[in-house]
Amino acid sequence: MASKITLVDQDSPADRAGLRAGQILLSIDGTSIRDVLDYKFYSYDAKLVLKIQDEDGAVCDIPVHKHEGEPLGLTFEHYLMDGMKQCSNKCVFCFIDQLPKGMRETLYVKDDDARMSFLMGNYISMTNLSEADVDRILRMHISPVNISVQTTNPELRVKMLQNKRAGEALQIMNRFAEGGITMNCQLVVCKGLNDGEELRRSLRDLKALYPAVSTISVVPFGMTNHREGLYALEPTTSESAGEVLDIVEPFADECLQELGTRLVWCGDELYLKAGRPLRDTEYYEDFTQFENGIGMLPLFMEEFRLALPDYKGRTARPFTIATGQAAAPSLALLLDEAAAKCDNLRGQVVAIRNDFFGQLVSVAGLVTGQDLVKQLKGRELGERVLISANMLRDGGDVFLDDMTPQQVSVELGVPIVPVEIDGADLLCKIFED
Ligand code: SF4
């Protein structure tokens, strides 16, 4: 699908060649450009001929000279240059299916698009990959691909994803491995379904695809209060989280001995739910699956501790840190350590109960504006409330329930200060003048 150019970067190869916003890119070196992956792949070479259509319909060829691999400098009307592929599953654990009604429309969008995996790190189930999609990933060597595996048992995968293609789609991973595509895999563990022996089997099968399977994350299923009419799943308990750790950790140790990498890591949430100590940051090697909450809290705590000596003896205006129930004890521990080094550090950590999604949801990133207001209003908050920036949509303008930081701030009578997922940034915000 041809896509309209909306921006030409100044002094970019496209700019120097005379391209301008409003034109349409039809092809590069005779190959029609279907989407952003075609665009990135076919624009790699140093000498290109772009077929361009003007606003009046006239078509012309424009030669472009640039360095090999240098971006052309074009932005298109739609990021992918064509429509996003929607998910064709109905996973029993899907968080989107458990959202309350009436939230903003974009939150209900279920994408399952291999291009977003490559470009943005999204995870795909492979159930809607056509033969042409697989061929293209292999031909263009689109790597790494992030895959939501859940289980390597084909029948169980059909049951968990509620998609009859889910079992056979696993075979695509063998083709990716043969084609040299790197895969980062995720297993969302649901109690009584893909845990226990099934988890052991999945880990063994994925390990057999190493080094193509480069990392595996194991994370708990997140359960909200909005599961009417959905598959009856049991919540992750302290005991079941511990059982998962008892399977994964020894397996990771074996991998370390045999392969030189642990290969598989559990999400921080499993340690917190099980009431077990977090691992040191060295445990997580390259933090490849950091965005999935793998090693995020240990790294945050280490960053905080490393930066703390810089603030010795400093004073800070009184503050409140509002976070989810899961991370609150760790943040309170950090605050105690800071108070021991800095006189007059008047701050507190408040654990926000998640009434919006349900009390089994305890991560900071899913705390809403209305829960902050309900649970903080009337309390002594100091001069500002520090929150995790991941409570807000990209751009920092709105919480999941559409309240803005400004609205929450007006309700509470103090500014809301977002903090990046970075322990050093928390210290910086605490001691900000
Ligand atoms: S793949 Fe499964 S979990 Fe992901 S959006 Fe689709 S139904 Fe939901």
PDB file of C-alpha atoms in Angstrom, residues 108-337:
ATOM      1  CA  TYR A 108      -8.816  -2.428  23.635  1.00  0.00           C
ATOM      2  CA  VAL A 109      -6.744  -2.816  20.445  1.00  0.00           C
ATOM      3  CA  LYS A 110      -5.181  -6.271  20.244  1.00  0.00           C
ATOM      4  CA  ASP A 111      -2.260  -6.070  17.866  1.00  0.00           C
ATOM      5  CA  ASP A 112      -0.335  -9.148  16.806  1.00  0.00           C
ATOM      6  CA  ASP A 113       1.926  -7.768  14.130  1.00  0.00           C
ATOM      7  CA  ALA A 114       5.409  -9.123  13.401  1.00  0.00           C
ATOM      8  CA  ARG A 115       6.501  -5.715  12.164  1.00  0.00           C
ATOM      9  CA  MET A 116       5.729  -4.187  15.567  1.00  0.00           C
ATOM     10  CA  SER A 117       7.801  -6.948  17.132  1.00  0.00           C
ATOM     11  CA  PHE A 118      10.810  -5.940  15.086  1.00  0.00           C
ATOM     12  CA  LEU A 119      10.278  -2.188  15.277  1.00  0.00           C
ATOM     13  CA  MET A 120       8.867  -1.720  18.772  1.00  0.00           C
ATOM     14  CA  GLY A 121       9.624  -4.958  20.609  1.00  0.00           C
ATOM     15  CA  ASN A 122       5.995  -6.110  20.784  1.00  0.00           C
ATOM     16  CA  TYR A 123       5.379  -9.830  21.290  1.00  0.00           C
ATOM     17  CA  ILE A 124       3.589 -11.886  18.653  1.00  0.00           C
ATOM     18  CA  SER A 125       1.806 -15.215  18.866  1.00  0.00           C
ATOM     19  CA  MET A 126       2.548 -16.198  15.212  1.00  0.00           C
ATOM     20  CA  THR A 127      -1.042 -17.440  14.755  1.00  0.00           C
ATOM     21  CA  ASN A 128      -1.812 -14.865  12.067  1.00  0.00           C
ATOM     22  CA  LEU A 129       1.501 -15.115  10.188  1.00  0.00           C
ATOM     23  CA  SER A 130       0.888 -16.100   6.575  1.00  0.00           C
ATOM     24  CA  GLU A 131       3.364 -18.136   4.547  1.00  0.00           C
ATOM     25  CA  ALA A 132       4.333 -14.883   2.808  1.00  0.00           C
ATOM     26  CA  ASP A 133       4.965 -13.202   6.185  1.00  0.00           C
ATOM     27  CA  VAL A 134       7.238 -16.039   7.305  1.00  0.00           C
ATOM     28  CA  ASP A 135       9.095 -15.973   3.977  1.00  0.00           C
ATOM     29  CA  ARG A 136       9.599 -12.250   4.244  1.00  0.00           C
ATOM     30  CA  ILE A 137      10.937 -12.439   7.821  1.00  0.00           C
ATOM     31  CA  LEU A 138      13.428 -15.068   6.637  1.00  0.00           C
ATOM     32  CA  ARG A 139      14.334 -13.286   3.401  1.00  0.00           C
ATOM     33  CA  MET A 140      14.810  -9.873   5.032  1.00  0.00           C
ATOM     34  CA  HIS A 141      16.334 -11.476   8.104  1.00  0.00           C
ATOM     35  CA  ILE A 142      14.012  -9.569  10.411  1.00  0.00           C
ATOM     36  CA  SER A 143      15.590 -10.314  13.744  1.00  0.00           C
ATOM     37  CA  PRO A 144      15.053 -10.522  16.650  1.00  0.00           C
ATOM     38  CA  VAL A 145      11.414 -11.561  16.781  1.00  0.00           C
ATOM     39  CA  ASN A 146       9.701 -11.518  20.171  1.00  0.00           C
ATOM     40  CA  ILE A 147       7.310 -14.433  20.584  1.00  0.00           C
ATOM     41  CA  SER A 148       4.557 -15.104  23.126  1.00  0.00           C
ATOM     42  CA  VAL A 149       5.007 -18.867  23.325  1.00  0.00           C
ATOM     43  CA  GLN A 150       3.106 -19.730  26.538  1.00  0.00           C
ATOM     44  CA  THR A 151       3.674 -23.455  26.004  1.00  0.00           C
ATOM     45  CA  THR A 152       5.396 -25.711  23.491  1.00  0.00           C
ATOM     46  CA  ASN A 153       2.658 -28.335  23.882  1.00  0.00           C
ATOM     47  CA  PRO A 154       0.594 -27.791  20.689  1.00  0.00           C
ATOM     48  CA  GLU A 155      -2.731 -29.001  22.141  1.00  0.00           C
ATOM     49  CA  LEU A 156      -2.302 -26.939  25.288  1.00  0.00           C
ATOM     50  CA  ARG A 157      -1.364 -23.899  23.191  1.00  0.00           C
ATOM     51  CA  VAL A 158      -4.601 -24.264  21.188  1.00  0.00           C
ATOM     52  CA  LYS A 159      -6.492 -24.348  24.485  1.00  0.00           C
ATOM     53  CA  MET A 160      -4.655 -21.401  26.024  1.00  0.00           C
ATOM     54  CA  LEU A 161      -4.790 -19.151  22.953  1.00  0.00           C
ATOM     55  CA  GLN A 162      -8.243 -20.438  21.925  1.00  0.00           C
ATOM     56  CA  ASN A 163      -7.065 -20.567  18.348  1.00  0.00           C
ATOM     57  CA  LYS A 164      -6.903 -23.770  16.346  1.00  0.00           C
ATOM     58  CA  ARG A 165      -3.766 -22.550  14.524  1.00  0.00           C
ATOM     59  CA  ALA A 166      -1.884 -21.973  17.774  1.00  0.00           C
ATOM     60  CA  GLY A 167      -0.327 -25.461  17.922  1.00  0.00           C
ATOM     61  CA  GLU A 168       0.924 -25.677  14.337  1.00  0.00           C
ATOM     62  CA  ALA A 169       2.197 -22.085  14.505  1.00  0.00           C
ATOM     63  CA  LEU A 170       4.907 -23.329  16.885  1.00  0.00           C
ATOM     64  CA  GLN A 171       6.601 -25.001  13.909  1.00  0.00           C
ATOM     65  CA  ILE A 172       7.407 -21.530  12.578  1.00  0.00           C
ATOM     66  CA  MET A 173       9.955 -21.246  15.359  1.00  0.00           C
ATOM     67  CA  ASN A 174      11.935 -24.144  13.852  1.00  0.00           C
ATOM     68  CA  ARG A 175      11.990 -22.350  10.516  1.00  0.00           C
ATOM     69  CA  PHE A 176      13.120 -19.140  12.166  1.00  0.00           C
ATOM     70  CA  ALA A 177      15.877 -21.050  13.966  1.00  0.00           C
ATOM     71  CA  GLU A 178      17.054 -22.655  10.711  1.00  0.00           C
ATOM     72  CA  GLY A 179      16.971 -19.244   9.044  1.00  0.00           C
ATOM     73  CA  GLY A 180      19.173 -17.674  11.726  1.00  0.00           C
ATOM     74  CA  ILE A 181      16.425 -15.515  13.237  1.00  0.00           C
ATOM     75  CA  THR A 182      16.919 -14.714  16.918  1.00  0.00           C
ATOM     76  CA  MET A 183      13.879 -15.185  19.145  1.00  0.00           C
ATOM     77  CA  ASN A 184      13.067 -13.770  22.566  1.00  0.00           C
ATOM     78  CA  CYS A 185      10.291 -15.851  24.095  1.00  0.00           C
ATOM     79  CA  GLN A 186       7.758 -15.275  26.795  1.00  0.00           C
ATOM     80  CA  LEU A 187       5.787 -17.738  28.904  1.00  0.00           C
ATOM     81  CA  VAL A 188       2.824 -16.282  30.796  1.00  0.00           C
ATOM     82  CA  VAL A 189       2.288 -18.864  33.497  1.00  0.00           C
ATOM     83  CA  CYS A 190      -1.287 -19.727  34.387  1.00  0.00           C
ATOM     84  CA  LYS A 191      -1.780 -21.872  37.449  1.00  0.00           C
ATOM     85  CA  GLY A 192      -2.925 -25.381  36.573  1.00  0.00           C
ATOM     86  CA  LEU A 193      -2.424 -24.924  32.817  1.00  0.00           C
ATOM     87  CA  ASN A 194       1.159 -24.357  31.671  1.00  0.00           C
ATOM     88  CA  ASP A 195       2.956 -24.599  35.018  1.00  0.00           C
ATOM     89  CA  GLY A 196       4.501 -27.715  36.621  1.00  0.00           C
ATOM     90  CA  GLU A 197       5.484 -30.439  34.131  1.00  0.00           C
ATOM     91  CA  GLU A 198       4.204 -28.365  31.202  1.00  0.00           C
ATOM     92  CA  LEU A 199       6.546 -25.534  32.166  1.00  0.00           C
ATOM     93  CA  ARG A 200       9.455 -27.978  32.380  1.00  0.00           C
ATOM     94  CA  ARG A 201       8.583 -29.282  28.912  1.00  0.00           C
ATOM     95  CA  SER A 202       8.397 -25.765  27.429  1.00  0.00           C
ATOM     96  CA  LEU A 203      11.762 -24.841  28.911  1.00  0.00           C
ATOM     97  CA  ARG A 204      13.370 -28.027  27.553  1.00  0.00           C
ATOM     98  CA  ASP A 205      11.889 -27.514  24.069  1.00  0.00           C
ATOM     99  CA  LEU A 206      12.920 -23.858  23.909  1.00  0.00           C
ATOM    100  CA  LYS A 207      16.405 -24.657  25.161  1.00  0.00           C
ATOM    101  CA  ALA A 208      16.727 -27.116  22.253  1.00  0.00           C
ATOM    102  CA  LEU A 209      16.392 -24.101  19.935  1.00  0.00           C
ATOM    103  CA  TYR A 210      19.255 -22.191  21.599  1.00  0.00           C
ATOM    104  CA  PRO A 211      21.021 -20.029  20.371  1.00  0.00           C
ATOM    105  CA  ALA A 212      18.160 -19.048  18.024  1.00  0.00           C
ATOM    106  CA  VAL A 213      16.006 -18.851  21.146  1.00  0.00           C
ATOM    107  CA  SER A 214      18.140 -16.286  22.881  1.00  0.00           C
ATOM    108  CA  THR A 215      16.125 -15.424  25.999  1.00  0.00           C
ATOM    109  CA  ILE A 216      12.988 -16.678  27.754  1.00  0.00           C
ATOM    110  CA  SER A 217      10.955 -14.763  30.310  1.00  0.00           C
ATOM    111  CA  VAL A 218       8.488 -16.373  32.682  1.00  0.00           C
ATOM    112  CA  VAL A 219       5.882 -14.011  34.071  1.00  0.00           C
ATOM    113  CA  PRO A 220       2.701 -14.519  36.084  1.00  0.00           C
ATOM    114  CA  PHE A 221      -0.766 -14.153  34.634  1.00  0.00           C
ATOM    115  CA  GLY A 222      -2.266 -10.825  35.735  1.00  0.00           C
ATOM    116  CA  MET A 223      -5.834 -11.163  37.001  1.00  0.00           C
ATOM    117  CA  THR A 224      -8.274  -8.292  37.235  1.00  0.00           C
ATOM    118  CA  ASN A 225     -11.781  -8.228  38.738  1.00  0.00           C
ATOM    119  CA  HIS A 226     -13.312  -8.083  35.261  1.00  0.00           C
ATOM    120  CA  ARG A 227     -13.396 -11.722  34.149  1.00  0.00           C
ATOM    121  CA  GLU A 228     -17.142 -12.219  33.723  1.00  0.00           C
ATOM    122  CA  GLY A 229     -17.713 -14.843  31.016  1.00  0.00           C
ATOM    123  CA  LEU A 230     -14.003 -15.605  30.635  1.00  0.00           C
ATOM    124  CA  TYR A 231     -12.151 -18.888  31.184  1.00  0.00           C
ATOM    125  CA  ALA A 232     -12.035 -19.785  34.880  1.00  0.00           C
ATOM    126  CA  LEU A 233      -8.415 -19.184  35.843  1.00  0.00           C
ATOM    127  CA  GLU A 234      -6.946 -19.279  39.305  1.00  0.00           C
ATOM    128  CA  PRO A 235      -4.868 -16.314  40.474  1.00  0.00           C
ATOM    129  CA  THR A 236      -1.137 -16.663  41.045  1.00  0.00           C
ATOM    130  CA  THR A 237      -0.567 -17.285  44.739  1.00  0.00           C
ATOM    131  CA  SER A 238       2.534 -17.024  46.865  1.00  0.00           C
ATOM    132  CA  GLU A 239       2.804 -20.828  46.740  1.00  0.00           C
ATOM    133  CA  SER A 240       2.323 -21.151  42.964  1.00  0.00           C
ATOM    134  CA  ALA A 241       4.800 -18.308  42.328  1.00  0.00           C
ATOM    135  CA  GLY A 242       7.317 -20.166  44.501  1.00  0.00           C
ATOM    136  CA  GLU A 243       6.721 -23.385  42.542  1.00  0.00           C
ATOM    137  CA  VAL A 244       7.454 -21.584  39.273  1.00  0.00           C
ATOM    138  CA  LEU A 245      10.695 -20.166  40.723  1.00  0.00           C
ATOM    139  CA  ASP A 246      11.651 -23.644  41.935  1.00  0.00           C
ATOM    140  CA  ILE A 247      11.352 -24.957  38.379  1.00  0.00           C
ATOM    141  CA  VAL A 248      12.893 -22.053  36.501  1.00  0.00           C
ATOM    142  CA  GLU A 249      15.866 -21.159  38.686  1.00  0.00           C
ATOM    143  CA  PRO A 250      17.541 -24.611  38.753  1.00  0.00           C
ATOM    144  CA  PHE A 251      16.885 -24.919  35.019  1.00  0.00           C
ATOM    145  CA  ALA A 252      18.570 -21.531  34.466  1.00  0.00           C
ATOM    146  CA  ASP A 253      21.534 -22.678  36.561  1.00  0.00           C
ATOM    147  CA  GLU A 254      21.877 -25.787  34.379  1.00  0.00           C
ATOM    148  CA  CYS A 255      21.750 -23.617  31.253  1.00  0.00           C
ATOM    149  CA  LEU A 256      24.467 -21.392  32.686  1.00  0.00           C
ATOM    150  CA  GLN A 257      26.718 -24.426  33.154  1.00  0.00           C
ATOM    151  CA  GLU A 258      25.972 -25.891  29.727  1.00  0.00           C
ATOM    152  CA  LEU A 259      25.455 -22.838  27.516  1.00  0.00           C
ATOM    153  CA  GLY A 260      27.163 -20.000  29.338  1.00  0.00           C
ATOM    154  CA  THR A 261      23.871 -18.116  29.736  1.00  0.00           C
ATOM    155  CA  ARG A 262      20.934 -18.605  32.083  1.00  0.00           C
ATOM    156  CA  LEU A 263      18.648 -18.366  29.051  1.00  0.00           C
ATOM    157  CA  VAL A 264      15.511 -18.045  31.201  1.00  0.00           C
ATOM    158  CA  TRP A 265      14.527 -15.520  33.858  1.00  0.00           C
ATOM    159  CA  CYS A 266      11.447 -15.008  36.023  1.00  0.00           C
ATOM    160  CA  GLY A 267       9.638 -11.686  36.283  1.00  0.00           C
ATOM    161  CA  ASP A 268      10.253  -9.600  39.415  1.00  0.00           C
ATOM    162  CA  GLU A 269       6.574 -10.009  40.236  1.00  0.00           C
ATOM    163  CA  LEU A 270       7.063 -13.747  40.837  1.00  0.00           C
ATOM    164  CA  TYR A 271       9.747 -13.052  43.467  1.00  0.00           C
ATOM    165  CA  LEU A 272       7.544 -10.441  45.130  1.00  0.00           C
ATOM    166  CA  LYS A 273       4.473 -12.690  45.074  1.00  0.00           C
ATOM    167  CA  ALA A 274       6.473 -15.612  46.456  1.00  0.00           C
ATOM    168  CA  GLY A 275       7.950 -13.377  49.155  1.00  0.00           C
ATOM    169  CA  ARG A 276      11.475 -14.317  48.056  1.00  0.00           C
ATOM    170  CA  PRO A 277      14.482 -11.980  47.845  1.00  0.00           C
ATOM    171  CA  LEU A 278      15.119 -10.320  44.520  1.00  0.00           C
ATOM    172  CA  ARG A 279      18.186 -11.452  42.598  1.00  0.00           C
ATOM    173  CA  ASP A 280      21.284  -9.294  42.135  1.00  0.00           C
ATOM    174  CA  THR A 281      21.595  -7.379  38.882  1.00  0.00           C
ATOM    175  CA  GLU A 282      24.449  -9.657  37.657  1.00  0.00           C
ATOM    176  CA  TYR A 283      21.881 -12.449  37.519  1.00  0.00           C
ATOM    177  CA  TYR A 284      20.120 -10.788  34.557  1.00  0.00           C
ATOM    178  CA  GLU A 285      23.109 -10.698  32.181  1.00  0.00           C
ATOM    179  CA  ASP A 286      22.091  -8.282  29.365  1.00  0.00           C
ATOM    180  CA  PHE A 287      18.608  -7.438  30.749  1.00  0.00           C
ATOM    181  CA  THR A 288      17.195  -8.337  27.320  1.00  0.00           C
ATOM    182  CA  GLN A 289      13.653  -8.672  28.660  1.00  0.00           C
ATOM    183  CA  PHE A 290      13.809  -5.693  31.011  1.00  0.00           C
ATOM    184  CA  GLU A 291      10.581  -4.280  29.500  1.00  0.00           C
ATOM    185  CA  ASN A 292       8.753  -7.422  30.671  1.00  0.00           C
ATOM    186  CA  GLY A 293       9.660  -6.667  34.277  1.00  0.00           C
ATOM    187  CA  ILE A 294      12.662  -9.007  34.261  1.00  0.00           C
ATOM    188  CA  GLY A 295      15.231  -7.519  36.632  1.00  0.00           C
ATOM    189  CA  MET A 296      13.607  -4.079  36.545  1.00  0.00           C
ATOM    190  CA  LEU A 297      13.279  -3.659  40.308  1.00  0.00           C
ATOM    191  CA  PRO A 298      16.768  -4.995  41.165  1.00  0.00           C
ATOM    192  CA  LEU A 299      18.284  -2.629  38.609  1.00  0.00           C
ATOM    193  CA  PHE A 300      16.232   0.290  39.940  1.00  0.00           C
ATOM    194  CA  MET A 301      17.430  -0.430  43.477  1.00  0.00           C
ATOM    195  CA  GLU A 302      21.038  -0.715  42.383  1.00  0.00           C
ATOM    196  CA  GLU A 303      20.861   2.563  40.449  1.00  0.00           C
ATOM    197  CA  PHE A 304      19.425   4.251  43.556  1.00  0.00           C
ATOM    198  CA  ARG A 305      22.156   2.870  45.811  1.00  0.00           C
ATOM    199  CA  LEU A 306      24.933   3.789  43.411  1.00  0.00           C
ATOM    200  CA  ALA A 307      23.691   7.379  43.113  1.00  0.00           C
ATOM    201  CA  LEU A 308      22.917   7.832  46.832  1.00  0.00           C
ATOM    202  CA  PRO A 309      26.451   8.905  47.983  1.00  0.00           C
ATOM    203  CA  ASP A 310      26.129  11.959  45.696  1.00  0.00           C
ATOM    204  CA  TYR A 311      23.268  13.202  47.878  1.00  0.00           C
ATOM    205  CA  LYS A 312      24.892  12.657  51.302  1.00  0.00           C
ATOM    206  CA  GLY A 313      23.919  15.425  53.707  1.00  0.00           C
ATOM    207  CA  ARG A 314      21.471  17.060  51.275  1.00  0.00           C
ATOM    208  CA  THR A 315      18.001  18.111  52.386  1.00  0.00           C
ATOM    209  CA  ALA A 316      14.821  17.568  50.436  1.00  0.00           C
ATOM    210  CA  ARG A 317      11.410  19.185  50.478  1.00  0.00           C
ATOM    211  CA  PRO A 318       8.799  16.846  52.067  1.00  0.00           C
ATOM    212  CA  PHE A 319       7.327  14.361  49.582  1.00  0.00           C
ATOM    213  CA  THR A 320       5.233  11.237  49.112  1.00  0.00           C
ATOM    214  CA  ILE A 321       6.084   8.365  46.780  1.00  0.00           C
ATOM    215  CA  ALA A 322       2.892   6.671  45.557  1.00  0.00           C
ATOM    216  CA  THR A 323       3.409   3.261  43.987  1.00  0.00           C
ATOM    217  CA  GLY A 324       1.762  -0.125  43.513  1.00  0.00           C
ATOM    218  CA  GLN A 325       1.554  -2.557  46.395  1.00  0.00           C
ATOM    219  CA  ALA A 326       4.178  -4.875  44.888  1.00  0.00           C
ATOM    220  CA  ALA A 327       7.089  -2.417  44.815  1.00  0.00           C
ATOM    221  CA  ALA A 328       6.148  -0.367  47.901  1.00  0.00           C
ATOM    222  CA  PRO A 329       8.215  -2.361  50.461  1.00  0.00           C
ATOM    223  CA  SER A 330      11.323  -2.147  48.243  1.00  0.00           C
ATOM    224  CA  LEU A 331      10.907   1.613  47.826  1.00  0.00           C
ATOM    225  CA  ALA A 332      10.354   2.038  51.575  1.00  0.00           C
ATOM    226  CA  LEU A 333      13.635   0.175  52.134  1.00  0.00           C
ATOM    227  CA  LEU A 334      15.444   2.527  49.746  1.00  0.00           C
ATOM    228  CA  LEU A 335      13.945   5.536  51.471  1.00  0.00           C
ATOM    229  CA  ASP A 336      15.180   4.283  54.865  1.00  0.00           C
ATOM    230  CA  GLU A 337      18.666   3.898  53.395  1.00  0.00           C
TER     231      GLU A 337
END
